[in-house]
PDB file of N, CA and C in Angstrom:
ATOM      1  N   THR A   1      14.433   0.465  -4.105  1.00  0.00           N
ATOM      2  CA  THR A   1      13.141   0.736  -4.225  1.00  0.00           C
ATOM      3  C   THR A   1      12.570   1.530  -2.906  1.00  0.00           C
ATOM      4  N   VAL A   2      12.790   1.006  -1.714  1.00  0.00           N
ATOM      5  CA  VAL A   2      12.377   1.497  -0.594  1.00  0.00           C
ATOM      6  C   VAL A   2      13.022   2.655  -0.384  1.00  0.00           C
ATOM      7  N   GLU A   3      14.401   2.667  -0.588  1.00  0.00           N
ATOM      8  CA  GLU A   3      15.099   3.951  -0.388  1.00  0.00           C
ATOM      9  C   GLU A   3      14.660   5.180  -1.199  1.00  0.00           C
ATOM     10  N   ARG A   4      14.208   4.918  -2.354  1.00  0.00           N
ATOM     11  CA  ARG A   4      13.558   5.658  -3.161  1.00  0.00           C
ATOM     12  C   ARG A   4      12.212   6.538  -2.603  1.00  0.00           C
ATOM     13  N   LEU A   5      11.325   5.498  -2.229  1.00  0.00           N
ATOM     14  CA  LEU A   5      10.237   5.909  -1.683  1.00  0.00           C
ATOM     15  C   LEU A   5      10.282   6.663  -0.382  1.00  0.00           C
ATOM     16  N   GLN A   6      11.254   6.524   0.306  1.00  0.00           N
ATOM     17  CA  GLN A   6      11.482   7.313   1.545  1.00  0.00           C
ATOM     18  C   GLN A   6      11.896   8.770   1.223  1.00  0.00           C
ATOM     19  N   GLU A   7      12.328   9.259  -0.019  1.00  0.00           N
ATOM     20  CA  GLU A   7      12.532  10.434  -0.420  1.00  0.00           C
ATOM     21  C   GLU A   7      11.412  11.228  -1.029  1.00  0.00           C
ATOM     22  N   LEU A   8      10.199  10.448  -1.191  1.00  0.00           N
ATOM     23  CA  LEU A   8       9.099  11.068  -1.472  1.00  0.00           C
ATOM     24  C   LEU A   8       8.356  11.953  -0.431  1.00  0.00           C
ATOM     25  N   PRO A   9       7.456  12.953  -0.641  1.00  0.00           N
ATOM     26  CA  PRO A   9       6.707  13.433   0.563  1.00  0.00           C
ATOM     27  C   PRO A   9       6.060  12.400   1.422  1.00  0.00           C
ATOM     28  N   SER A  10       5.783  12.358   2.644  1.00  0.00           N
ATOM     29  CA  SER A  10       5.368  11.213   3.434  1.00  0.00           C
ATOM     30  C   SER A  10       4.196  10.467   2.964  1.00  0.00           C
ATOM     31  N   ALA A  11       3.146  11.185   2.646  1.00  0.00           N
ATOM     32  CA  ALA A  11       1.888  10.491   2.217  1.00  0.00           C
ATOM     33  C   ALA A  11       2.189   9.622   1.022  1.00  0.00           C
ATOM     34  N   ALA A  12       2.790   9.886  -0.151  1.00  0.00           N
ATOM     35  CA  ALA A  12       3.146   9.254  -1.128  1.00  0.00           C
ATOM     36  C   ALA A  12       4.017   8.084  -0.918  1.00  0.00           C
ATOM     37  N   ALA A  13       4.984   8.366  -0.138  1.00  0.00           N
ATOM     38  CA  ALA A  13       6.031   7.191   0.426  1.00  0.00           C
ATOM     39  C   ALA A  13       5.356   6.212   1.005  1.00  0.00           C
ATOM     40  N   ARG A  14       4.427   6.664   1.944  1.00  0.00           N
ATOM     41  CA  ARG A  14       3.692   5.436   2.903  1.00  0.00           C
ATOM     42  C   ARG A  14       2.685   4.656   1.920  1.00  0.00           C
ATOM     43  N   GLU A  15       2.302   5.429   0.992  1.00  0.00           N
ATOM     44  CA  GLU A  15       1.345   4.480  -0.048  1.00  0.00           C
ATOM     45  C   GLU A  15       2.452   3.569  -0.698  1.00  0.00           C
ATOM     46  N   GLY A  16       3.438   3.880  -1.263  1.00  0.00           N
ATOM     47  CA  GLY A  16       4.322   3.146  -2.234  1.00  0.00           C
ATOM     48  C   GLY A  16       4.815   2.101  -1.166  1.00  0.00           C
ATOM     49  N   LEU A  17       5.169   2.199   0.017  1.00  0.00           N
ATOM     50  CA  LEU A  17       5.825   1.154   0.985  1.00  0.00           C
ATOM     51  C   LEU A  17       4.525   0.328   1.460  1.00  0.00           C
ATOM     52  N   ARG A  18       3.407   0.857   1.815  1.00  0.00           N
ATOM     53  CA  ARG A  18       2.373  -0.251   1.641  1.00  0.00           C
ATOM     54  C   ARG A  18       2.213  -1.110   0.584  1.00  0.00           C
ATOM     55  N   ALA A  19       2.148  -0.582  -0.565  1.00  0.00           N
ATOM     56  CA  ALA A  19       2.117  -1.498  -1.781  1.00  0.00           C
ATOM     57  C   ALA A  19       3.199  -2.594  -1.657  1.00  0.00           C
ATOM     58  N   LEU A  20       4.345  -2.162  -1.081  1.00  0.00           N
ATOM     59  CA  LEU A  20       5.670  -3.124  -1.376  1.00  0.00           C
ATOM     60  C   LEU A  20       5.354  -4.254  -0.112  1.00  0.00           C
ATOM     61  N   LEU A  21       4.537  -4.191   0.913  1.00  0.00           N
ATOM     62  CA  LEU A  21       4.251  -5.051   1.845  1.00  0.00           C
ATOM     63  C   LEU A  21       3.671  -6.346   1.021  1.00  0.00           C
ATOM     64  N   GLY A  22       3.269  -6.325  -0.187  1.00  0.00           N
ATOM     65  CA  GLY A  22       2.448  -7.472  -0.727  1.00  0.00           C
ATOM     66  C   GLY A  22       3.564  -7.938  -1.819  1.00  0.00           C
ATOM     67  N   ASP A  23       4.903  -7.484  -1.848  1.00  0.00           N
ATOM     68  CA  ASP A  23       5.821  -8.059  -2.881  1.00  0.00           C
ATOM     69  C   ASP A  23       6.298  -9.435  -2.509  1.00  0.00           C
ATOM     70  N   ALA A  24       6.634 -10.065  -3.617  1.00  0.00           N
ATOM     71  CA  ALA A  24       6.912 -11.465  -3.636  1.00  0.00           C
ATOM     72  C   ALA A  24       8.220 -11.785  -2.896  1.00  0.00           C
ATOM     73  N   ASP A  25       9.093 -10.731  -2.787  1.00  0.00           N
ATOM     74  CA  ASP A  25      10.363 -10.978  -2.209  1.00  0.00           C
ATOM     75  C   ASP A  25      10.100 -10.657  -0.667  1.00  0.00           C
ATOM     76  N   PRO A  26      10.503 -11.529   0.168  1.00  0.00           N
ATOM     77  CA  PRO A  26      10.331 -11.394   1.788  1.00  0.00           C
ATOM     78  C   PRO A  26      11.288 -10.203   2.078  1.00  0.00           C
ATOM     79  N   GLN A  27      12.245  -9.927   1.567  1.00  0.00           N
ATOM     80  CA  GLN A  27      13.397  -9.080   2.026  1.00  0.00           C
ATOM     81  C   GLN A  27      12.723  -7.780   1.671  1.00  0.00           C
ATOM     82  N   VAL A  28      12.069  -7.401   0.596  1.00  0.00           N
ATOM     83  CA  VAL A  28      11.430  -6.116   0.155  1.00  0.00           C
ATOM     84  C   VAL A  28      10.144  -5.927   1.340  1.00  0.00           C
ATOM     85  N   ARG A  29       9.461  -6.912   1.630  1.00  0.00           N
ATOM     86  CA  ARG A  29       8.468  -6.861   2.695  1.00  0.00           C
ATOM     87  C   ARG A  29       9.285  -6.487   4.104  1.00  0.00           C
ATOM     88  N   LEU A  30      10.248  -7.046   4.274  1.00  0.00           N
ATOM     89  CA  LEU A  30      11.035  -6.629   5.544  1.00  0.00           C
ATOM     90  C   LEU A  30      11.231  -5.209   5.571  1.00  0.00           C
ATOM     91  N   GLU A  31      12.001  -4.768   4.577  1.00  0.00           N
ATOM     92  CA  GLU A  31      12.631  -3.345   4.404  1.00  0.00           C
ATOM     93  C   GLU A  31      11.225  -2.273   4.431  1.00  0.00           C
ATOM     94  N   ALA A  32      10.029  -2.754   3.757  1.00  0.00           N
ATOM     95  CA  ALA A  32       9.152  -1.831   3.624  1.00  0.00           C
ATOM     96  C   ALA A  32       8.508  -1.739   5.132  1.00  0.00           C
ATOM     97  N   LEU A  33       8.186  -2.827   5.638  1.00  0.00           N
ATOM     98  CA  LEU A  33       7.676  -2.874   7.003  1.00  0.00           C
ATOM     99  C   LEU A  33       8.591  -2.131   8.028  1.00  0.00           C
ATOM    100  N   THR A  34       9.823  -2.257   7.775  1.00  0.00           N
ATOM    101  CA  THR A  34      10.712  -1.314   8.829  1.00  0.00           C
ATOM    102  C   THR A  34      10.650   0.156   8.586  1.00  0.00           C
ATOM    103  N   ALA A  35      10.523   0.361   7.109  1.00  0.00           N
ATOM    104  CA  ALA A  35      10.416   1.682   6.703  1.00  0.00           C
ATOM    105  C   ALA A  35       9.015   2.324   7.185  1.00  0.00           C
ATOM    106  N   LEU A  36       7.999   1.688   7.171  1.00  0.00           N
ATOM    107  CA  LEU A  36       6.736   2.239   7.818  1.00  0.00           C
ATOM    108  C   LEU A  36       6.669   2.367   9.180  1.00  0.00           C
ATOM    109  N   ALA A  37       7.429   1.569   9.864  1.00  0.00           N
ATOM    110  CA  ALA A  37       7.439   1.570  11.361  1.00  0.00           C
ATOM    111  C   ALA A  37       8.126   2.717  11.805  1.00  0.00           C
ATOM    112  N   THR A  38       9.111   3.489  10.971  1.00  0.00           N
ATOM    113  CA  THR A  38       9.881   4.460  11.204  1.00  0.00           C
ATOM    114  C   THR A  38       9.282   5.769  10.649  1.00  0.00           C
ATOM    115  N   ALA A  39       8.171   5.564   9.850  1.00  0.00           N
ATOM    116  CA  ALA A  39       7.439   6.700   9.265  1.00  0.00           C
ATOM    117  C   ALA A  39       6.226   7.231   9.817  1.00  0.00           C
ATOM    118  N   ASP A  40       5.843   6.705  11.126  1.00  0.00           N
ATOM    119  CA  ASP A  40       4.947   7.037  11.698  1.00  0.00           C
ATOM    120  C   ASP A  40       3.344   6.671  11.141  1.00  0.00           C
ATOM    121  N   ASP A  41       3.530   5.631  10.186  1.00  0.00           N
ATOM    122  CA  ASP A  41       2.276   5.352   9.469  1.00  0.00           C
ATOM    123  C   ASP A  41       1.104   5.169  10.299  1.00  0.00           C
ATOM    124  N   PRO A  42      -0.100   5.903  10.203  1.00  0.00           N
ATOM    125  CA  PRO A  42      -1.025   5.539  11.097  1.00  0.00           C
ATOM    126  C   PRO A  42      -1.881   4.362  10.904  1.00  0.00           C
ATOM    127  N   ARG A  43      -1.587   3.394   9.914  1.00  0.00           N
ATOM    128  CA  ARG A  43      -1.905   2.096   9.647  1.00  0.00           C
ATOM    129  C   ARG A  43      -1.222   0.938   9.945  1.00  0.00           C
ATOM    130  N   LEU A  44      -0.066   1.400  10.556  1.00  0.00           N
ATOM    131  CA  LEU A  44       0.956   0.529  10.796  1.00  0.00           C
ATOM    132  C   LEU A  44       0.511  -0.748  11.468  1.00  0.00           C
ATOM    133  N   ALA A  45      -0.237  -0.684  12.599  1.00  0.00           N
ATOM    134  CA  ALA A  45      -0.773  -1.636  13.607  1.00  0.00           C
ATOM    135  C   ALA A  45      -1.640  -2.638  12.700  1.00  0.00           C
ATOM    136  N   GLU A  46      -2.554  -1.869  11.894  1.00  0.00           N
ATOM    137  CA  GLU A  46      -3.338  -2.853  10.760  1.00  0.00           C
ATOM    138  C   GLU A  46      -2.509  -3.679   9.809  1.00  0.00           C
ATOM    139  N   PHE A  47      -1.458  -3.112   9.302  1.00  0.00           N
ATOM    140  CA  PHE A  47      -0.668  -3.870   8.469  1.00  0.00           C
ATOM    141  C   PHE A  47       0.162  -4.982   9.139  1.00  0.00           C
ATOM    142  N   ALA A  48       0.804  -4.536  10.311  1.00  0.00           N
ATOM    143  CA  ALA A  48       1.737  -5.361  10.787  1.00  0.00           C
ATOM    144  C   ALA A  48       0.722  -6.677  11.497  1.00  0.00           C
ATOM    145  N   ARG A  49      -0.443  -6.453  11.974  1.00  0.00           N
ATOM    146  CA  ARG A  49      -1.452  -7.381  12.424  1.00  0.00           C
ATOM    147  C   ARG A  49      -1.613  -8.457  11.343  1.00  0.00           C
ATOM    148  N   GLN A  50      -1.696  -7.883  10.103  1.00  0.00           N
ATOM    149  CA  GLN A  50      -2.135  -8.802   9.023  1.00  0.00           C
ATOM    150  C   GLN A  50      -0.845  -9.703   8.580  1.00  0.00           C
ATOM    151  N   LEU A  51       0.220  -8.877   8.575  1.00  0.00           N
ATOM    152  CA  LEU A  51       1.625  -9.697   8.304  1.00  0.00           C
ATOM    153  C   LEU A  51       1.818 -10.770   9.307  1.00  0.00           C
ATOM    154  N   ALA A  52       1.668 -10.467  10.573  1.00  0.00           N
ATOM    155  CA  ALA A  52       1.995 -11.309  11.852  1.00  0.00           C
ATOM    156  C   ALA A  52       1.096 -12.444  11.627  1.00  0.00           C
ATOM    157  N   VAL A  53      -0.127 -12.526  11.194  1.00  0.00           N
ATOM    158  CA  VAL A  53      -0.923 -13.781  10.866  1.00  0.00           C
ATOM    159  C   VAL A  53      -0.612 -14.321   9.572  1.00  0.00           C
ATOM    160  N   GLU A  54      -0.670 -13.693   8.630  1.00  0.00           N
ATOM    161  CA  GLU A  54      -0.728 -14.145   7.191  1.00  0.00           C
ATOM    162  C   GLU A  54       0.667 -14.493   6.525  1.00  0.00           C
ATOM    163  N   ASP A  55       1.584 -13.724   6.763  1.00  0.00           N
ATOM    164  CA  ASP A  55       2.849 -13.828   5.931  1.00  0.00           C
ATOM    165  C   ASP A  55       3.317 -15.097   6.165  1.00  0.00           C
ATOM    166  N   GLN A  56       3.942 -15.704   5.069  1.00  0.00           N
ATOM    167  CA  GLN A  56       4.550 -17.229   5.062  1.00  0.00           C
ATOM    168  C   GLN A  56       5.955 -17.128   5.451  1.00  0.00           C
ATOM    169  N   ASP A  57       6.766 -15.977   5.294  1.00  0.00           N
ATOM    170  CA  ASP A  57       8.039 -15.798   5.902  1.00  0.00           C
ATOM    171  C   ASP A  57       8.170 -15.610   7.168  1.00  0.00           C
ATOM    172  N   ARG A  58       8.703 -16.417   7.908  1.00  0.00           N
ATOM    173  CA  ARG A  58       8.888 -16.246   9.504  1.00  0.00           C
ATOM    174  C   ARG A  58       9.512 -14.973   9.910  1.00  0.00           C
ATOM    175  N   ASP A  59      10.504 -14.573   9.107  1.00  0.00           N
ATOM    176  CA  ASP A  59      11.099 -13.247   9.577  1.00  0.00           C
ATOM    177  C   ASP A  59      10.321 -11.971   9.225  1.00  0.00           C
ATOM    178  N   VAL A  60       9.365 -11.841   8.215  1.00  0.00           N
ATOM    179  CA  VAL A  60       8.406 -10.979   8.364  1.00  0.00           C
ATOM    180  C   VAL A  60       7.515 -11.104   9.412  1.00  0.00           C
ATOM    181  N   ALA A  61       7.123 -12.250   9.639  1.00  0.00           N
ATOM    182  CA  ALA A  61       6.035 -12.267  10.637  1.00  0.00           C
ATOM    183  C   ALA A  61       6.549 -12.164  12.068  1.00  0.00           C
ATOM    184  N   ARG A  62       7.801 -12.378  12.400  1.00  0.00           N
ATOM    185  CA  ARG A  62       8.267 -12.027  13.592  1.00  0.00           C
ATOM    186  C   ARG A  62       8.490 -10.455  13.643  1.00  0.00           C
ATOM    187  N   LEU A  63       9.047  -9.887  12.801  1.00  0.00           N
ATOM    188  CA  LEU A  63       9.130  -8.282  12.818  1.00  0.00           C
ATOM    189  C   LEU A  63       7.881  -7.819  12.841  1.00  0.00           C
ATOM    190  N   ALA A  64       6.653  -8.313  12.394  1.00  0.00           N
ATOM    191  CA  ALA A  64       5.367  -7.776  12.423  1.00  0.00           C
ATOM    192  C   ALA A  64       5.049  -7.894  13.803  1.00  0.00           C
ATOM    193  N   ASN A  65       5.135  -8.997  14.539  1.00  0.00           N
ATOM    194  CA  ASN A  65       5.136  -9.420  15.938  1.00  0.00           C
ATOM    195  C   ASN A  65       5.704  -8.356  16.883  1.00  0.00           C
ATOM    196  N   GLU A  66       6.771  -8.174  16.468  1.00  0.00           N
ATOM    197  CA  GLU A  66       7.759  -7.157  17.379  1.00  0.00           C
ATOM    198  C   GLU A  66       7.130  -5.774  17.361  1.00  0.00           C
ATOM    199  N   ILE A  67       6.717  -5.252  16.069  1.00  0.00           N
ATOM    200  CA  ILE A  67       6.209  -3.881  15.831  1.00  0.00           C
ATOM    201  C   ILE A  67       4.815  -3.788  16.903  1.00  0.00           C
ATOM    202  N   LEU A  68       3.980  -4.866  16.586  1.00  0.00           N
ATOM    203  CA  LEU A  68       2.847  -4.863  17.429  1.00  0.00           C
ATOM    204  C   LEU A  68       3.193  -4.850  18.875  1.00  0.00           C
ATOM    205  N   GLN A  69       4.092  -5.627  19.297  1.00  0.00           N
ATOM    206  CA  GLN A  69       4.199  -5.567  20.695  1.00  0.00           C
ATOM    207  C   GLN A  69       4.716  -4.154  21.115  1.00  0.00           C
ATOM    208  N   SER A  70       5.539  -3.504  20.287  1.00  0.00           N
ATOM    209  CA  SER A  70       6.112  -2.195  20.754  1.00  0.00           C
ATOM    210  C   SER A  70       4.995  -1.248  20.870  1.00  0.00           C
ATOM    211  N   LEU A  71       3.998  -1.378  19.813  1.00  0.00           N
ATOM    212  CA  LEU A  71       2.992  -0.463  19.840  1.00  0.00           C
ATOM    213  C   LEU A  71       2.066  -0.501  21.045  1.00  0.00           C
ATOM    214  N   ARG A  72       2.017  -1.580  21.719  1.00  0.00           N
ATOM    215  CA  ARG A  72       1.215  -1.945  22.590  1.00  0.00           C
ATOM    216  C   ARG A  72       1.780  -1.254  23.938  1.00  0.00           C
ATOM    217  N   ARG A  73       3.049  -0.902  23.850  1.00  0.00           N
ATOM    218  CA  ARG A  73       3.657  -0.197  25.105  1.00  0.00           C
ATOM    219  C   ARG A  73       3.270   1.217  25.461  1.00  0.00           C
TER     220      ARG A  73
END
């Protein structure tokens, strides 16, 4: 799913990846967040901040925190 979205034009791909951040499967959320981080999504900080605070999966929350830290540098 994430791989297919990465093949779309950037705006469409980012929208699809953003939608996957709410997926029930934490692995899907991890992959979507990773893909957004490499896609220069202008809303990355917003989504990462939300996931860092609200996501119940510690791996997703940890990755979101790492992304936030890297954006502050």
